[in-house]
Amino acid sequence: DQQVKQNSPSLSVQEGRISILNCDYTNSMFDYFLWYKKYPAEGPTFLISISSIKDKNEDGRFTVFLNKSAKHLSLHIVPSQPGDSAVYFCAASAGGYQKVTFGTGTKLQVIP
Amino acid sequence: DGGITQSPKYLFRKEGQNVTLSCEQNLNHDAMYWYRQDPGQGLRLIYYSQIVNDFQKGDIAEGYSVSREKKESFPLTVTSAQKNPTAFYLCASSGTSGRDEQFFGPGTRLTVL
């Protein structure tokens, strides 16, 4: 039972354009969401997070939007750069517990 | 430099052998985790520990065992009972506030022949 879903396994975007990565979740108890970025043969690195009390969080070129009623969040990268090419994982946790559930990942390719 | 180290980066074992993957952190984190990554399946939690001498099963603990005798170390043993042990294994650590990001090691690629 996949509680965190990333339905697009891959995405290609031209350099300079906006990249939008989507994530859906089914567990209504999730109240904290994170995005991680992963290069091949390396561990993921934290990118940005959002609490369920917010609907938007920005950090430089990265913005995460949360739509609680739709149980959907998205990560916007603008402008996209070739160095953004990586696999992006959405993750969620509930009730302040450290256990997080990860999505299956979306591979982003930014074309120069 | 603070961080998480995993060794070795690549590991080969014969079927039926137990193998232990090392994970060490010097970030002074209380919580540590082991994940497994398979193609198309994201990261799945094997075991996690929130404090020394205590650990909990994750979603796919069968065939694995861990210990947490020291704060900085969380070794994972892949036993012969694990039916599909070939995978990329990731160790992580974090604080225990519930909102802390996890810091990941570089991973160990285990191949069972």
JSON list of C-alpha atoms in Angstrom, two decimals, chain A residues 3-46:
[
{"chain": "A", "resi": 3, "resn": "GLN", "atom": "CA", "xyz": [0.82, 5.92, 1.00]},
{"chain": "A", "resi": 4, "resn": "VAL", "atom": "CA", "xyz": [2.98, 8.45, -0.82]},
{"chain": "A", "resi": 5, "resn": "LYS", "atom": "CA", "xyz": [2.78, 8.37, -4.59]},
{"chain": "A", "resi": 6, "resn": "GLN", "atom": "CA", "xyz": [4.77, 10.07, -7.28]},
{"chain": "A", "resi": 7, "resn": "ASN", "atom": "CA", "xyz": [2.96, 9.07, -10.42]},
{"chain": "A", "resi": 8, "resn": "SER", "atom": "CA", "xyz": [5.44, 10.52, -12.89]},
{"chain": "A", "resi": 9, "resn": "PRO", "atom": "CA", "xyz": [8.60, 8.42, -12.96]},
{"chain": "A", "resi": 10, "resn": "SER", "atom": "CA", "xyz": [10.38, 10.95, -15.14]},
{"chain": "A", "resi": 11, "resn": "LEU", "atom": "CA", "xyz": [10.20, 14.53, -16.36]},
{"chain": "A", "resi": 12, "resn": "SER", "atom": "CA", "xyz": [12.20, 16.47, -18.94]},
{"chain": "A", "resi": 13, "resn": "VAL", "atom": "CA", "xyz": [12.37, 20.26, -18.88]},
{"chain": "A", "resi": 14, "resn": "GLN", "atom": "CA", "xyz": [14.34, 22.84, -20.84]},
{"chain": "A", "resi": 15, "resn": "GLU", "atom": "CA", "xyz": [16.91, 24.87, -18.94]},
{"chain": "A", "resi": 16, "resn": "GLY", "atom": "CA", "xyz": [15.41, 28.11, -17.66]},
{"chain": "A", "resi": 17, "resn": "ARG", "atom": "CA", "xyz": [11.85, 26.79, -17.62]},
{"chain": "A", "resi": 18, "resn": "ILE", "atom": "CA", "xyz": [9.81, 25.73, -14.62]},
{"chain": "A", "resi": 19, "resn": "SER", "atom": "CA", "xyz": [9.92, 22.15, -13.35]},
{"chain": "A", "resi": 20, "resn": "ILE", "atom": "CA", "xyz": [6.86, 20.91, -11.48]},
{"chain": "A", "resi": 21, "resn": "LEU", "atom": "CA", "xyz": [7.09, 17.64, -9.58]},
{"chain": "A", "resi": 22, "resn": "ASN", "atom": "CA", "xyz": [3.94, 16.20, -8.08]},
{"chain": "A", "resi": 23, "resn": "CYS", "atom": "CA", "xyz": [3.22, 14.03, -5.08]},
{"chain": "A", "resi": 24, "resn": "ASP", "atom": "CA", "xyz": [-0.02, 12.57, -3.73]},
{"chain": "A", "resi": 25, "resn": "TYR", "atom": "CA", "xyz": [-0.64, 10.98, -0.37]},
{"chain": "A", "resi": 26, "resn": "THR", "atom": "CA", "xyz": [-3.42, 8.90, 1.08]},
{"chain": "A", "resi": 27, "resn": "ASN", "atom": "CA", "xyz": [-2.81, 9.00, 4.83]},
{"chain": "A", "resi": 28, "resn": "SER", "atom": "CA", "xyz": [-4.74, 11.94, 6.31]},
{"chain": "A", "resi": 29, "resn": "MET", "atom": "CA", "xyz": [-2.55, 11.75, 9.43]},
{"chain": "A", "resi": 30, "resn": "PHE", "atom": "CA", "xyz": [0.48, 13.03, 7.53]},
{"chain": "A", "resi": 31, "resn": "ASP", "atom": "CA", "xyz": [1.21, 16.57, 8.69]},
{"chain": "A", "resi": 32, "resn": "TYR", "atom": "CA", "xyz": [4.77, 17.21, 7.60]},
{"chain": "A", "resi": 33, "resn": "PHE", "atom": "CA", "xyz": [6.19, 16.85, 4.13]},
{"chain": "A", "resi": 34, "resn": "LEU", "atom": "CA", "xyz": [9.72, 16.93, 2.78]},
{"chain": "A", "resi": 35, "resn": "TRP", "atom": "CA", "xyz": [11.45, 16.82, -0.58]},
{"chain": "A", "resi": 36, "resn": "TYR", "atom": "CA", "xyz": [14.81, 15.18, -1.07]},
{"chain": "A", "resi": 37, "resn": "LYS", "atom": "CA", "xyz": [17.09, 15.23, -4.09]},
{"chain": "A", "resi": 38, "resn": "LYS", "atom": "CA", "xyz": [19.25, 12.27, -5.04]},
{"chain": "A", "resi": 39, "resn": "TYR", "atom": "CA", "xyz": [22.10, 11.89, -7.51]},
{"chain": "A", "resi": 40, "resn": "PRO", "atom": "CA", "xyz": [23.05, 8.38, -8.76]},
{"chain": "A", "resi": 41, "resn": "ALA", "atom": "CA", "xyz": [25.05, 6.25, -6.32]},
{"chain": "A", "resi": 42, "resn": "GLU", "atom": "CA", "xyz": [24.72, 8.89, -3.58]},
{"chain": "A", "resi": 43, "resn": "GLY", "atom": "CA", "xyz": [22.46, 9.36, -0.59]},
{"chain": "A", "resi": 44, "resn": "PRO", "atom": "CA", "xyz": [19.51, 11.77, -0.82]},
{"chain": "A", "resi": 45, "resn": "THR", "atom": "CA", "xyz": [19.93, 15.32, 0.44]},
{"chain": "A", "resi": 46, "resn": "PHE", "atom": "CA", "xyz": [17.19, 17.40, 2.00]}
]
